[in-house]
Coordinates of C-alpha atoms in Angstrom, one line a residue:
M1 CA 0.0 0.0 0.0
P2 CA 1.5 3.4 -0.9
E3 CA 2.5 5.9 1.7
P4 CA -0.3 8.3 2.6
L5 CA -0.1 11.9 1.5
I6 CA 0.2 14.1 4.6
R7 CA -0.8 17.7 4.3
V8 CA -2.1 20.6 6.4
A9 CA -5.8 20.6 6.6
R10 CA -7.9 23.1 4.6
P11 CA -11.2 24.8 5.6
G12 CA -13.0 22.6 3.0
D13 CA -11.9 19.4 4.8
E14 CA -14.1 20.2 7.8
G15 CA -17.1 18.0 6.7
E16 CA -15.0 15.0 5.9
L17 CA -13.0 15.4 9.1
A18 CA -16.1 15.6 11.2
L19 CA -17.4 12.4 9.6
L20 CA -14.1 10.6 10.3
D21 CA -14.1 11.9 13.9
R22 CA -17.6 10.5 14.5
A23 CA -16.8 7.2 12.7
T24 CA -13.7 6.6 14.8
W25 CA -15.1 7.4 18.2
S26 CA -14.3 4.6 20.7
R27 CA -14.0 4.1 24.5
L28 CA -10.5 3.1 23.8
H29 CA -9.5 6.7 23.4
A30 CA -12.5 9.0 24.0
V31 CA -13.3 10.4 27.4
T32 CA -16.5 12.1 26.2
P33 CA -19.8 10.5 25.4
P34 CA -20.4 9.3 21.8
P35 CA -21.2 12.1 19.4
R36 CA -24.9 12.8 18.9
P37 CA -26.7 15.4 16.7
P38 CA -26.6 18.3 16.6
Y39 CA -22.9 17.9 16.0
D40 CA -20.3 20.5 17.0
S41 CA -18.1 22.0 14.3
F42 CA -14.9 20.1 13.8
F43 CA -12.8 23.3 13.6
S44 CA -12.9 25.9 16.4
E45 CA -11.3 29.2 17.3
R46 CA -8.8 27.2 19.4
S47 CA -8.1 24.6 16.8
G48 CA -8.4 25.5 13.1
P49 CA -7.3 23.9 9.9
R50 CA -3.6 25.0 10.4
D51 CA -3.6 23.0 13.6
H52 CA -4.4 19.7 11.8
H53 CA -2.5 17.5 9.4
V54 CA -4.5 15.1 7.4
A55 CA -3.6 11.8 5.7
E56 CA -5.0 11.2 2.3
R57 CA -5.3 8.0 0.3
E58 CA -6.8 8.0 -3.2
G59 CA -8.2 11.5 -2.6
R60 CA -10.0 10.6 0.6
I61 CA -9.0 11.7 4.1
V62 CA -8.2 8.6 6.2
G63 CA -6.7 10.2 9.3
Y64 CA -5.8 13.4 11.1
V65 CA -3.6 14.6 13.9
R66 CA -4.4 17.8 15.9
L67 CA -1.5 19.8 17.4
G68 CA -2.0 22.5 20.0
F69 CA -0.6 23.8 23.3
P70 CA -0.8 22.0 26.6
S71 CA -2.0 25.2 28.3
A72 CA -2.7 28.8 27.6
L73 CA 0.3 30.0 29.7
D74 CA 3.0 31.9 28.0
S75 CA 5.6 30.1 30.1
N76 CA 4.4 26.8 28.5
R77 CA 4.6 28.0 24.8
H78 CA 7.8 26.0 24.1
V79 CA 5.8 22.8 24.4
R80 CA 3.3 21.5 21.8
Q81 CA 0.8 18.7 22.5
I82 CA -0.9 16.2 20.3
H83 CA -4.6 16.8 21.1
G84 CA -6.1 14.1 18.8
L85 CA -5.2 11.4 16.4
A86 CA -7.7 9.4 14.4
V87 CA -7.3 6.8 11.6
A88 CA -10.1 5.3 9.6
D89 CA -10.7 1.6 10.2
Q90 CA -9.8 0.7 6.6
A91 CA -6.5 2.5 6.8
R92 CA -5.3 1.0 10.2
G93 CA -2.1 -1.0 10.1
A94 CA -0.8 0.7 7.0
G95 CA 1.4 3.4 8.6
V96 CA -1.1 6.2 8.6
G97 CA -0.9 6.8 12.4
R98 CA 2.9 6.7 12.3
A99 CA 3.0 9.2 9.4
L100 CA 0.7 11.6 11.3
V101 CA 2.7 11.4 14.5
R102 CA 5.9 12.1 12.5
A103 CA 4.1 15.1 10.8
A104 CA 3.1 16.4 14.2
V105 CA 6.7 16.1 15.6
A106 CA 8.1 17.8 12.5
E107 CA 5.5 20.6 12.7
A108 CA 6.2 21.2 16.4
R109 CA 9.9 21.3 15.7
E110 CA 9.4 23.7 12.8
R111 CA 7.3 26.0 15.1
G112 CA 10.2 26.2 17.5
A113 CA 8.9 23.8 20.2
R114 CA 11.5 22.2 22.5
R115 CA 9.2 19.4 23.6
I116 CA 6.1 17.6 22.4
T117 CA 3.7 15.8 24.7
L118 CA 0.4 13.9 24.5
R119 CA -2.1 12.2 26.8
V120 CA -3.3 8.7 26.2
L121 CA -5.6 6.4 28.1
G122 CA -3.9 3.6 29.9
H123 CA -5.9 0.8 28.2
N124 CA -5.1 2.1 24.7
T125 CA -2.2 -0.3 24.1
P126 CA -1.9 0.1 20.3
A127 CA -1.6 3.9 20.6
R128 CA 0.9 3.7 23.5
A129 CA 3.0 1.3 21.5
L130 CA 2.9 3.6 18.5
Y131 CA 4.0 6.6 20.5
A132 CA 6.7 4.7 22.3
S133 CA 8.1 3.5 18.9
E134 CA 8.3 7.1 17.9
G135 CA 10.4 8.1 20.9
F136 CA 7.7 9.2 23.4
V137 CA 8.2 8.0 27.0
V138 CA 5.8 7.9 29.9
E139 CA 6.3 11.0 32.0
G140 CA 3.4 10.7 34.4
V141 CA 0.4 8.6 35.2
Q142 CA -2.9 9.7 36.8
P143 CA -4.3 6.4 38.1
G144 CA -8.0 5.9 37.6
E145 CA -8.5 9.5 36.3
F146 CA -11.5 8.6 34.1
F147 CA -14.5 6.3 34.7
L148 CA -15.3 4.9 31.3
G149 CA -17.7 2.0 30.4
G150 CA -17.8 0.9 34.1
E151 CA -14.0 0.9 34.6
Y152 CA -11.5 3.4 36.0
V153 CA -8.9 4.2 33.4
D154 CA -5.5 5.8 33.9
D155 CA -4.5 9.0 32.1
I156 CA -1.0 8.7 30.8
L157 CA 1.2 11.7 29.9
M158 CA 3.9 10.9 27.3
G159 CA 6.5 13.2 25.9
R160 CA 9.8 13.6 24.1
P161 CA 12.4 16.3 23.5
L162 CA 12.7 18.0 20.1
V163 CA 16.1 19.6 20.6

């Protein structure tokens, strides 16, 4: 299978990204309830097209990564954080997630970040393995931080340096 095309999102991608976001919702990674109509906009004032990279295959969006800041504090501006990663079911296992993580790391570095972090649920073993294989290490664990589907789930902070 050919490498996915990775590019910065465009305003016209919003509808397709919203559909992908809803289709990939899972208790494995979501801490919010399943999406229900009326749906929120995919892009927001805090997170617009420029904050997303998308993966395309055969002209269709099959994944995205959202990059932002871990907080609104000026003293924290040297850190970027992955705020979301989704890959369509039909594109899983084909390197799309890895390509998106690498794009986020490159973008963070290009924007002058010294570190990149993310949060991942403790039971999301595939995502944790992907992030670890890309140089992210566990930097903190909040045990039982979320109650999801009848279980307490850890919130794990992972990060890596960019300099």
